[in-house]
Structure formats: structure tokens, C-alpha cells
Short mmCIF file of C-alpha atoms and ligand atoms in Angstrom, two decimals:
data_model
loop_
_atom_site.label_atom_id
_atom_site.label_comp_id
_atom_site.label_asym_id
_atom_site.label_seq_id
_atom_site.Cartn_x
_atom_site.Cartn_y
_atom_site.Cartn_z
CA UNK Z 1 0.00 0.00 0.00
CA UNK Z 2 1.27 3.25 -0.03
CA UNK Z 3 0.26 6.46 1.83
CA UNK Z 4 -0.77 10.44 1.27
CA UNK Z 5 -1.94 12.90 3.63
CA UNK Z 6 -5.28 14.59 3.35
CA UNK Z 7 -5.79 18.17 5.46
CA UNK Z 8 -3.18 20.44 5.51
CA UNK Z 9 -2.97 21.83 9.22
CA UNK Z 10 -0.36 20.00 10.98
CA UNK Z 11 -2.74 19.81 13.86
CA UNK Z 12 -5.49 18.05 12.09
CA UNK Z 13 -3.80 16.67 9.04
CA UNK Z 14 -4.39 12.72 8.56
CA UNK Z 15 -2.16 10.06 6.58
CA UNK Z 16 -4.78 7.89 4.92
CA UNK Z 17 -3.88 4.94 1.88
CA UNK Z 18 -4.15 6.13 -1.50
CA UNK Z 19 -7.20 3.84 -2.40
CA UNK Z 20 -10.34 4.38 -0.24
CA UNK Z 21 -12.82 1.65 0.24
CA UNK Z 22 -16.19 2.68 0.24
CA UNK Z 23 -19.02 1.29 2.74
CA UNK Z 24 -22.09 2.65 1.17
CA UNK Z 25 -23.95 -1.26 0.43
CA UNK Z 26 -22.40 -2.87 3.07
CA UNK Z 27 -24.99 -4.63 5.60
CA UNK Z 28 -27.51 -3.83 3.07
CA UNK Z 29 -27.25 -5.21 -0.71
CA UNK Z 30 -23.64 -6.50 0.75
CA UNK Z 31 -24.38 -9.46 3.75
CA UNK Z 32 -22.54 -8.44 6.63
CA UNK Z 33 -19.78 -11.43 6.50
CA UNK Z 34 -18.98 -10.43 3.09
CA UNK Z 35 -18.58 -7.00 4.56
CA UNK Z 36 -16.56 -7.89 7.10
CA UNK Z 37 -14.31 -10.21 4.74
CA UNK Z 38 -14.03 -7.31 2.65
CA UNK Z 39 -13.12 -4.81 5.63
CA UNK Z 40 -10.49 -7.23 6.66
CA UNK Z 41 -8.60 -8.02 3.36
CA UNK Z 42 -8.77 -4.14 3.41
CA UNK Z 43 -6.98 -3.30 6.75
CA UNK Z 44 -4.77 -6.59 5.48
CA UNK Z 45 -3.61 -5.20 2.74
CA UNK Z 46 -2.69 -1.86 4.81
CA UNK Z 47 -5.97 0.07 3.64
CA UNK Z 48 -6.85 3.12 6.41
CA UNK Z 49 -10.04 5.30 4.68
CA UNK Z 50 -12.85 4.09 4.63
CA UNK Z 51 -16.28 5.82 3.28
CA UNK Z 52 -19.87 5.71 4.27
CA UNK Z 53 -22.83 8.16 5.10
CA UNK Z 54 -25.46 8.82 7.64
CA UNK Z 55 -27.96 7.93 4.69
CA UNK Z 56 -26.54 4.73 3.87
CA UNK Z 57 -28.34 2.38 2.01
CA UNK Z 58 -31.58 4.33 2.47
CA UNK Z 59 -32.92 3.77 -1.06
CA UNK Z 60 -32.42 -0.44 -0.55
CA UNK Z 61 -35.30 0.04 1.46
CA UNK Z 62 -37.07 2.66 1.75
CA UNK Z 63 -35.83 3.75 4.93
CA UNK Z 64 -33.51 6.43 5.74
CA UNK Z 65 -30.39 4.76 6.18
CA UNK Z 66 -27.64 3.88 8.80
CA UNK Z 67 -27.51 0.14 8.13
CA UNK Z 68 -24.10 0.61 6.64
CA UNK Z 69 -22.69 2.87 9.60
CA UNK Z 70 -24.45 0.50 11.91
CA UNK Z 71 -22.59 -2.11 10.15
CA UNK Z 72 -18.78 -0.57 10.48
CA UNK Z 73 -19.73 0.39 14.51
CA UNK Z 74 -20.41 -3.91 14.92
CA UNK Z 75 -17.18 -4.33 13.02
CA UNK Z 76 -14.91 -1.82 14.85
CA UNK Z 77 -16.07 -2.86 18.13
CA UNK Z 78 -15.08 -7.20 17.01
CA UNK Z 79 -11.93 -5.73 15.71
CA UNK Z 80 -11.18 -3.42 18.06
CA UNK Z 81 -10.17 -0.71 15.53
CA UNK Z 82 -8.96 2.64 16.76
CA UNK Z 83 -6.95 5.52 15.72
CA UNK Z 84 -5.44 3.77 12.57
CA UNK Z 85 -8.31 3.34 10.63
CA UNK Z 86 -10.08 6.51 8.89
CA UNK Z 87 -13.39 6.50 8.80
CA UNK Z 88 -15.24 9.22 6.69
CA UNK Z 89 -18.58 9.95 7.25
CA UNK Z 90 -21.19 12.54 5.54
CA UNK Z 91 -24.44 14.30 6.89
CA UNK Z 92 -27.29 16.17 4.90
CA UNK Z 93 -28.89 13.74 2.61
CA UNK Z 94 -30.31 11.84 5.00
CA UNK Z 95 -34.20 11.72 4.07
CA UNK Z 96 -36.17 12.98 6.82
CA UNK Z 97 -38.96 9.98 6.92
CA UNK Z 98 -38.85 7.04 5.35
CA UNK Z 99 -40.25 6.24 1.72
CA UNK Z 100 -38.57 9.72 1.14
CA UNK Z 101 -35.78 11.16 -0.31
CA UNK Z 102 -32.64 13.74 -0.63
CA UNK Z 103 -34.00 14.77 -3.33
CA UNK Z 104 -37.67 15.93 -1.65
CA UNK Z 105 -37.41 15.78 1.72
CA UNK Z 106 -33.26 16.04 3.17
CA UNK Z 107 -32.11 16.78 6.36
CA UNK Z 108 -30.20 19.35 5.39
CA UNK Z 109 -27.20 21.64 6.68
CA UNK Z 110 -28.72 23.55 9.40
CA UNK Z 111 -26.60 23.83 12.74
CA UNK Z 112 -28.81 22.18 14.74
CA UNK Z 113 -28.97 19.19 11.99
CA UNK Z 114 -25.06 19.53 11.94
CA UNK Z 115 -24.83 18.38 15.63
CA UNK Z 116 -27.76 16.03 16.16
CA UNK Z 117 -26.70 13.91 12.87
CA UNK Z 118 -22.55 13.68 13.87
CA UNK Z 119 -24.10 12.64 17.18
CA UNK Z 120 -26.59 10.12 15.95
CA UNK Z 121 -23.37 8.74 13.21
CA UNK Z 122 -20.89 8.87 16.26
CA UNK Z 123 -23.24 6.39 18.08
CA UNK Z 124 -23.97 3.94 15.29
CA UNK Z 125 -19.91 4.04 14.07
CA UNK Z 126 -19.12 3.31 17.70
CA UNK Z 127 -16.64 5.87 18.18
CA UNK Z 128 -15.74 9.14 19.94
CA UNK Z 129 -14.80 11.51 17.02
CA UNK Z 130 -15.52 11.04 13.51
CA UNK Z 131 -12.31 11.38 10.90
CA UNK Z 132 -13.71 13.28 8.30
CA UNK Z 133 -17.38 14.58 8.56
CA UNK Z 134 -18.95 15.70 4.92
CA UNK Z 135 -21.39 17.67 3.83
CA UNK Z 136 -22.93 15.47 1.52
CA UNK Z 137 -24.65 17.86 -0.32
CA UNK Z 138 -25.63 21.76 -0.45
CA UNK Z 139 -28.43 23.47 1.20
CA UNK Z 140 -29.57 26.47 -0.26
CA UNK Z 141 -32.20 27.32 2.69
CA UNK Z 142 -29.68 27.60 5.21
CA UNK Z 143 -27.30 30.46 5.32
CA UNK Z 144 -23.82 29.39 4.45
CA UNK Z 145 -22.61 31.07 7.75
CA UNK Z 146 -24.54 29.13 9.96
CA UNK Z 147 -23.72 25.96 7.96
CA UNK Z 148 -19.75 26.54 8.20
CA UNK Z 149 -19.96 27.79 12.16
CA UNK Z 150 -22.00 24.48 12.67
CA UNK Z 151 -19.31 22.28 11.18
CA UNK Z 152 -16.50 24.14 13.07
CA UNK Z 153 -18.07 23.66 16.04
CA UNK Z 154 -17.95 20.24 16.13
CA UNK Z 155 -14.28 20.62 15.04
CA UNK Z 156 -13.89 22.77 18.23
CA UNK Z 157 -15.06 20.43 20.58
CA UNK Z 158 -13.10 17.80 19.12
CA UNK Z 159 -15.91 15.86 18.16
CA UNK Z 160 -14.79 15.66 14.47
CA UNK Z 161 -11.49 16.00 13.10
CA UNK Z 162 -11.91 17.12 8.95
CA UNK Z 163 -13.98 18.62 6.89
CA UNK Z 164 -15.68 17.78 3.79
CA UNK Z 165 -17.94 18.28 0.94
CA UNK Z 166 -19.51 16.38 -1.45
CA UNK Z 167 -21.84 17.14 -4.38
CA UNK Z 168 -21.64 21.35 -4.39
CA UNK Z 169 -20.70 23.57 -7.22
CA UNK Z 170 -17.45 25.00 -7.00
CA UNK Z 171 -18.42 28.13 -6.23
CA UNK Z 172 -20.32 26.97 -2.87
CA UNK Z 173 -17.06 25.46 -1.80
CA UNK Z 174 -15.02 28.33 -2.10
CA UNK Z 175 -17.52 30.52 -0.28
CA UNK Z 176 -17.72 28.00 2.22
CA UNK Z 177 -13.97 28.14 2.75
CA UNK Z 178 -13.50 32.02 2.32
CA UNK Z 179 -16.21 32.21 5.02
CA UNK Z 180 -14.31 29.77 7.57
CA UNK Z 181 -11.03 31.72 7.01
CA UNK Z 182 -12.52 34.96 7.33
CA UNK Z 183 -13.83 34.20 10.63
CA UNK Z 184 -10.63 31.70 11.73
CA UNK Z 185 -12.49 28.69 11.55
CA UNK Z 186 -11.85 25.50 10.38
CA UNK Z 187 -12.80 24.50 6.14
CA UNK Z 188 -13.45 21.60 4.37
CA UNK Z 189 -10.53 20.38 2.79
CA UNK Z 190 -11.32 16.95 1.07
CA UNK Z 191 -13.49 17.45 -1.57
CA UNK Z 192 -15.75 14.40 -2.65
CA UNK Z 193 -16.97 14.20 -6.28
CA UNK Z 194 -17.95 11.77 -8.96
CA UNK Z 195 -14.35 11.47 -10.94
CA UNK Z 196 -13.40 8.24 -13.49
CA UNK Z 197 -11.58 7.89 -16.51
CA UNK Z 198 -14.46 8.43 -18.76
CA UNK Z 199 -15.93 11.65 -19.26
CA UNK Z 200 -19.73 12.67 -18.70
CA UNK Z 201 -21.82 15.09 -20.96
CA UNK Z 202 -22.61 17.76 -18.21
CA UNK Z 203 -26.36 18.61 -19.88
CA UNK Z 204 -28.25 15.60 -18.84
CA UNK Z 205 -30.77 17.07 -16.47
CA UNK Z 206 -31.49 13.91 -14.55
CA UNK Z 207 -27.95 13.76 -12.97
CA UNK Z 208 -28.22 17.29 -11.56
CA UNK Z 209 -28.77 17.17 -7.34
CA UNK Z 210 -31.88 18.91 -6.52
CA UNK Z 211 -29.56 22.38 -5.96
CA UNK Z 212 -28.86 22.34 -9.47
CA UNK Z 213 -24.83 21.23 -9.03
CA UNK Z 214 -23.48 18.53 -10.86
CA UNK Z 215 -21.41 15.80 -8.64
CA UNK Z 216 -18.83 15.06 -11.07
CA UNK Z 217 -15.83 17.03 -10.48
CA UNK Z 218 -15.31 18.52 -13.84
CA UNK Z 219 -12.79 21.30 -15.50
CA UNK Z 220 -13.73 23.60 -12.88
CA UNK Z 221 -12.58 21.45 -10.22
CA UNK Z 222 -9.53 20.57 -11.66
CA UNK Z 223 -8.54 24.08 -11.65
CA UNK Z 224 -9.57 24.59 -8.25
CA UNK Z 225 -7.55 21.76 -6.80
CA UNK Z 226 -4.48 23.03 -9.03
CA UNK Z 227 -4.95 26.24 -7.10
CA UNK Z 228 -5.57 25.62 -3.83
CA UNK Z 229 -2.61 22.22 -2.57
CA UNK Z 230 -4.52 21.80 0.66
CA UNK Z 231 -7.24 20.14 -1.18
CA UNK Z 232 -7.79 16.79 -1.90
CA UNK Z 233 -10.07 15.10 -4.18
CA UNK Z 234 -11.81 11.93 -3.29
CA UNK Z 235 -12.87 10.44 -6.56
CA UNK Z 236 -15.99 8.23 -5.72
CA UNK Z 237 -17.34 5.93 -8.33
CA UNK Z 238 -14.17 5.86 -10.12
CA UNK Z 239 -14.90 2.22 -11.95
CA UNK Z 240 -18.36 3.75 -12.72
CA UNK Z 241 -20.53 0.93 -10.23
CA UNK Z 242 -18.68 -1.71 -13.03
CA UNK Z 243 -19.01 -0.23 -16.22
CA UNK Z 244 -15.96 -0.37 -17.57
CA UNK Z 245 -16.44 -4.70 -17.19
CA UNK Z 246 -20.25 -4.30 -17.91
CA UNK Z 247 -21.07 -1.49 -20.05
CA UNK Z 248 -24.92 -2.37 -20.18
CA UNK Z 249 -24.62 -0.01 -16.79
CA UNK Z 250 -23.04 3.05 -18.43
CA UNK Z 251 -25.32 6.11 -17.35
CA UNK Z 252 -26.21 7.79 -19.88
CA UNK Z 253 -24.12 10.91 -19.61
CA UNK Z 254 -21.48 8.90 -21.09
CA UNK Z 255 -23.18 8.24 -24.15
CA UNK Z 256 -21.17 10.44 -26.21
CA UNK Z 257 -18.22 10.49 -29.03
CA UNK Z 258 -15.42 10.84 -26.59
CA UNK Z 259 -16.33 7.60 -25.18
CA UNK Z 260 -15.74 5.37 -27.46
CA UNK Z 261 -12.50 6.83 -28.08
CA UNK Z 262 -11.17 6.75 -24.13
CA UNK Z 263 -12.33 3.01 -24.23
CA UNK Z 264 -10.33 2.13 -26.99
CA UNK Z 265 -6.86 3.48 -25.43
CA UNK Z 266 -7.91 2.60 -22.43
CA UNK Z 267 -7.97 -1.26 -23.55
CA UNK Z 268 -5.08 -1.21 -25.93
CA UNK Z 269 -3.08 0.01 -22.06
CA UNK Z 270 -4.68 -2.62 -20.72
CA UNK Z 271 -3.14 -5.05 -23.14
CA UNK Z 272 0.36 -3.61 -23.06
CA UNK Z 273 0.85 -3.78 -19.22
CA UNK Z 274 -1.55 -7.30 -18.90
CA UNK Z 275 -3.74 -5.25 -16.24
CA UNK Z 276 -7.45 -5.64 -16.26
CA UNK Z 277 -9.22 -2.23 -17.79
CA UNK Z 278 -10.30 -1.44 -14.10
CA UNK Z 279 -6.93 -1.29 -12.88
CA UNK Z 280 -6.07 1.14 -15.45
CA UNK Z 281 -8.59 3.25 -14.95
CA UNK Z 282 -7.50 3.63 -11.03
CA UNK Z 283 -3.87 3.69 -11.77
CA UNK Z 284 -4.38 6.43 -13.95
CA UNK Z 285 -5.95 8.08 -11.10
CA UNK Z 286 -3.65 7.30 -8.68
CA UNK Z 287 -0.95 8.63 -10.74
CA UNK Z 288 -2.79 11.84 -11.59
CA UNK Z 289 -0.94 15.26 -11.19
CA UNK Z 290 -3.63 16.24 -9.45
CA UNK Z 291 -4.21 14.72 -5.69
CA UNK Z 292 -7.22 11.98 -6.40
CA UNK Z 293 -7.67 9.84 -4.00
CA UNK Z 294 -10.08 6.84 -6.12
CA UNK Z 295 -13.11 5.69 -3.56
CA UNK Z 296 -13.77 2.44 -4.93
CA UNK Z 297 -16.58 -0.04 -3.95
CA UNK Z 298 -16.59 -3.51 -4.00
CA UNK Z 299 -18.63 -6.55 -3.46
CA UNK Z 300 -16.63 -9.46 -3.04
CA UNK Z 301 -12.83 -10.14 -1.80
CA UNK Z 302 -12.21 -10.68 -5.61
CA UNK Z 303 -13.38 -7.34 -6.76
CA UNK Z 304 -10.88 -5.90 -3.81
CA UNK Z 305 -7.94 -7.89 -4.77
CA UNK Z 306 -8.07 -7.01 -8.37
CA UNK Z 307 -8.73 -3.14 -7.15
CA UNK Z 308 -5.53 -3.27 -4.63
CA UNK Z 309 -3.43 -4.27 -6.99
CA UNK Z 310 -4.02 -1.30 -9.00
CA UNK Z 311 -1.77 0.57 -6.75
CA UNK Z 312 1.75 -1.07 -7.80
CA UNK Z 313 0.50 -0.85 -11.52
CA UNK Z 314 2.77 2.44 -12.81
CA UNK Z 315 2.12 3.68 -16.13
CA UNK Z 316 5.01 5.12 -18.28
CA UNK Z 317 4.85 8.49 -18.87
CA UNK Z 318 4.07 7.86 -23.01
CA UNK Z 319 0.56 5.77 -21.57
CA UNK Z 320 -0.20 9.12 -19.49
CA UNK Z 321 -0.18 10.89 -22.76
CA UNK Z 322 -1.73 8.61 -24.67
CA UNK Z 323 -4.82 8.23 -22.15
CA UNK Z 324 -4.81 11.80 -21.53
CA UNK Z 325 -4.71 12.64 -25.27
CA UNK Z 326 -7.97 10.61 -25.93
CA UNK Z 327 -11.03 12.38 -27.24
N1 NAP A 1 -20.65 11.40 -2.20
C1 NAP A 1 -21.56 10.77 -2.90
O1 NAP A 1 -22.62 11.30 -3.25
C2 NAP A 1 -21.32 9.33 -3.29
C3 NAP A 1 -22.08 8.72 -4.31
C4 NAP A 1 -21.81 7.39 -4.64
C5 NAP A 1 -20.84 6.69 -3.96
N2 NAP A 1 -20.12 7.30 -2.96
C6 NAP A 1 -19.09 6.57 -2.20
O2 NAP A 1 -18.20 5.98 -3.12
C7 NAP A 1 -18.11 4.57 -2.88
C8 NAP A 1 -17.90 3.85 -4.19
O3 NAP A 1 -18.97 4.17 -5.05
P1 NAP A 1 -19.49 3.15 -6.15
O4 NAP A 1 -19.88 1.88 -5.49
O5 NAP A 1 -20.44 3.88 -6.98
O6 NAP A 1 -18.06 2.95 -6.92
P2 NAP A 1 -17.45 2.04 -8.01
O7 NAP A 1 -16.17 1.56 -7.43
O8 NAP A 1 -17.42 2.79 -9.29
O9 NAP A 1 -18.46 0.83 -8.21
C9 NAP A 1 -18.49 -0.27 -7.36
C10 NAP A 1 -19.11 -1.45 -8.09
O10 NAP A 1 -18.33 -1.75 -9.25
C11 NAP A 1 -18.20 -3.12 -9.40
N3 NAP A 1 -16.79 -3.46 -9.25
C12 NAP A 1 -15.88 -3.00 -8.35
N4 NAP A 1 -14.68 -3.56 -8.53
C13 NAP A 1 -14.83 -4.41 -9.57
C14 NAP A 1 -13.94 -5.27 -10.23
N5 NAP A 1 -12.67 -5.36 -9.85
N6 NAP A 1 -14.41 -6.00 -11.27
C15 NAP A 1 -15.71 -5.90 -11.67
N7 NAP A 1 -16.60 -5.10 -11.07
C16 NAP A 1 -16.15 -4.35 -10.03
C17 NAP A 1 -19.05 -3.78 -8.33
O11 NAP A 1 -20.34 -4.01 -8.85
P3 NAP A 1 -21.18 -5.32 -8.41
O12 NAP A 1 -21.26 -5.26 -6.93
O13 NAP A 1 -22.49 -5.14 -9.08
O14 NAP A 1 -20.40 -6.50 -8.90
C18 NAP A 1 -19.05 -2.72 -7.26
O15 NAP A 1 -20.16 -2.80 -6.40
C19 NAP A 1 -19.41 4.22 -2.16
O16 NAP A 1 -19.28 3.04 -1.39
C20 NAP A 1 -19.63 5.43 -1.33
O17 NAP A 1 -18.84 5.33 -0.13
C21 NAP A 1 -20.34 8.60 -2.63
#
């Protein structure tokens, strides 16, 4: 495995593995001894960030979520993980009854949601402080002051340790983060965004979140993170949920020239080094100029170990080009 830091204040800052696992189906779609062989192999293998979400699976059924927080608490506690492990969580999306949504009915960023939802995910992860807290997406009905004082806070009392957010155009980011600077406070500083190989159209109204930003971290991102070194991106469904092996699942953003044409390099790579087209894809990440962090999900040991070994897989610099160049 090898290692990066996310969060730049000394004080805060955490070393984490360069590939994330992500948690969001486990001990619902995922059975929880699958889970917990997955977890392990993980933490094996010298994984330490792991993903998941107060809302977690909520839309498996109908509920509104927790199973898969619920689930990494029980395995924490039979492991007896600690400091080591990084645990991200995210608040915001959670649906505020069941049978409804984020997209009609979310719990939003308010301050007082802010410290009743870290509570309710410090209780169900089993632990004292969470990692990395997210805002897992934006809330336009809340002022953006009382959203970034409500997040500090927490900091403050050393209830949470980072910052995130997830899902909100740029712009809300950087006004986020002027406004905690301003004032002294503490920002978000790892960045979570839709982020693969392939590239989406960014005009299909259906993948918009009900604010009206766009999850996939885009141009505009890119040039963010190339301005601002404290930030890291978290790339989350970076083998796009298995389309790259399946490509009866390709959304249909992708649906588009350029695809066709990324594929095609992206298998003739796959050829030359005798990687699998996955692995690729999350080297290329991992070898990015820019700091990606991919947030894979799995569900089976298999899927892992083919993932993991993505990380020793360097490309030359002429493969960069070549996948880089595609169109
Ligand atoms: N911030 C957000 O809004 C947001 C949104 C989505 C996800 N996330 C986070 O990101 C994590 C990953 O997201 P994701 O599940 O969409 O990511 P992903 O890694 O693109 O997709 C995971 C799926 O791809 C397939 N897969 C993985 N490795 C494979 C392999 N080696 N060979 C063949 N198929 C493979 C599996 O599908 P099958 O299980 O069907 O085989 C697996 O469930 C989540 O767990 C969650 O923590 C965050």
C-alpha cells in the first residue's frame, strides 16, 4: 500500500492509503460477513479510509439509512479498531422519513442538523470523534454562515477532526472556505466528487442534485484543486458501479463520441501492461498530477484484490499521454 496525507494543518492533518474503500452497500445489498471479509482483506492489505454516510443504504429500502454505519460500529467494536483506521462519514442527505428522499425531503445543513446527525453517526460508528465529517450535499435554505460555524463547532469540541464536501458547485465550496477563514475557523478540505476515466456530458438534467450542481468534479474542479494544494479530491465511483467490465450499466451521460474513443486506449493500455481495464482506470488516477484519491466499492474479496493491486500498476509516462490525449 502506499500512503498520502489529506488536510493540511499540521494539527489536524491525517495520513490515509491512497485507495479508499467505500461502505455505502455494506450490511444492506452486501451481507454483513462479506462486509466484514471485505473490511479485513482491506486493513490486510494496509488500507486506512474508509467511506460511508449517515444515509446509507436508504434507497435499498425505503428507509432512511444507517444500516451501513451501523454495520462498520459492529465491526470496529469485534476488531477493536482505533486511531489507525479513517473513517469518513457525511451528513445532509439523509431523508427525513422514510419512503422519502434527498431529493424531496433532506435533512439538510442547518446547525442544529449539523450536531444532532454527527451525534446520531458517532453512536452507530461506535466511536468518539468522527475522521472526516462531509457535507454530503448543499443546502440552499440555510445560510452558508450558519452551515460553516455548525461544522466548526464540532471541530472545536473535538468531536470531528476534517472537513468535507460532497456534491456542491465550486463556487459553494469556495464561499464555504473564504467564510471559515474569514472568521478563523476551520474549512473543508477533502473534496468528494464523482471522478473516473471516462468523461460525462454535463447537460443531462437527470444527474443534476436537486440544488442544481453537478457531482462530477469537472474542469472547474480541476482548476480549483491546481490552485488551492490543501485540497484533496476523493474520486468516488471511479470504476463507474462496473461499467468499464459491464457497459450495459453506463449512465447515460457517457453516451457520447469521446467515449468510445477513451475506451479504446484505455484497452489497448490494458493489453500492453496485462492489467485488467479497471486497474487502469484507477492507476491512472492514482498517478494523476492532481491529488485523487479513487473511492472504490466492491462486493466481493475478488473485486478488492483485483482493485488493490491497482496501486503497484505504474504507467510510463508515453501511456499518461496517450490516455490523456484521448477524445
Ligand atoms: N458522495 C456521494 O454522493 C457518493 C455517491 C456514490 C458513492 N459514494 C461513495 O463511493 C463509494 C464507491 O462508489 P461506487 O460503489 O459507486 O463505486 P465504483 O467503485 O465505481 O463501483 C463499485 C461497483 O463496481 C463493481 N466493481 C468494483 N470492482 C470491480 C472489479 N474489480 N471487477 C468488476 N466489477 C467491479 C461492483 O459491482 P457489483 O457489486 O455489481 O459486482 C461494485 O459494487 C461508495 O461506497 C460510497 O462510499 C459517494
Amino acid at each position: 500500500m502506499k500512503y498520502r496525507t489529506i488536510g493540511a494543518d499540521p494539527q489536524t492533518r491525517r495520513e490515509v492509503s491512497v485507495l479508499a474503500l467505500g461502505a455505502m452497500l455494506f450490511g444492506s445489498v452486501t451481507d454483513e460477513r462479506t462486509s466484514f471479509a471485505v473490511l479485513d482483506r482491506y486493513v490486510e492489505a494496509g488500507g486506512t479510509f474508509i467511506d460511508t454516510s449517515d444515509n446509507y443504504a436508504f434507497w435499498t429500502d425505503g428507509g432512511q439509512g444507517g444500516q451501513s454505519e451501523e454495520l462498520l460500529g459492529r465491526w470496529r467494536r469485534s476488531r477493536g479498531v482505533g486511531d489507525e483506521i479513517v473513517v469518513a462519514t457525511k451528513l445532509g442527505a439523509r431523508p427525513l422519513a422514510p419512503g422519502t428522499s434527498y431529493v424531496d425531503n433532506p435533512e439538510g445543513l442547518s446547525a442544529k442538523v449539523i450536531r444532532e446527525a454527527a451525534d446520531r453517526s458517532r453512536e452507530r460508528l461506535g466511536t468518539e470523534r468522527l475522521d472526516l465529517l462531509y457535507a454530503h450535499i448543499d443546502d440552499h435554505t440555510v445560510p452558508q454562515r450558519e452551515t460553516v460555524e455548525g461544522f466548526a463547532a464540532l471541530v472545536a469540541e473535538g468531536t470531528v477532526g476534517l472537513l468535507g464536501a460532497s456534491n456542491q458547485a465550486v463556487w459553494r465550496v469556495e464561499r464555504a472556505r473564504a467564510l471559515a477563514a474569514a472568521a478563523g475557523l476551520p474549512g473543508y478540505e477533502v473534496l468528494q466528487y464523482a471522478h473516473s476515466y471516462l468523461r460525462p456530458r454535463t447537460d443531462v438534467p437527470e444527474d443534476l442534485f436537486p440544488d442544481g450542481s453537478l457531482g462530477h468534479a469537472g474542469a472547474e474542479m480541476a482548476s480549483y484543486l491546481r490552485a488551492e494544494p490543501a485540497l484533496t479530491l476523493v474520486a468516488y465511483s471511479p470504476l463507474l458501479k462496473g461499467a468499464y467490465t459491464r457497459p450495459d450499466r453506463l449512465p447515460r451521460d457517457f453516451d457520447h463520441p469521446g467515449t468510445p474513443a477513451r475506451l479504446a486506449v484505455l484497452r489497448e493500455i490494458a493489453d500492453e501492461t496485462g492489467a485488467t481495464v479497471n486497474q487502469v482506470v484507477l492507476a491512472w488516477q492514482l498517478g494523476h498530477e492532481l491529488p485523487i484519491v479513487p473511492l472504490v466499492g466492491v462486493s466481493s474479496v475478488a473485486q478488492l484484490e483485483e482493485n488493490l493491486a491497482a496501486v503497484d500498476l505504474e504507467l510510463s509516462a508515453e501511456q499518461r499521454a496517450r490516455l490523456d490525449g484521448a477524445h
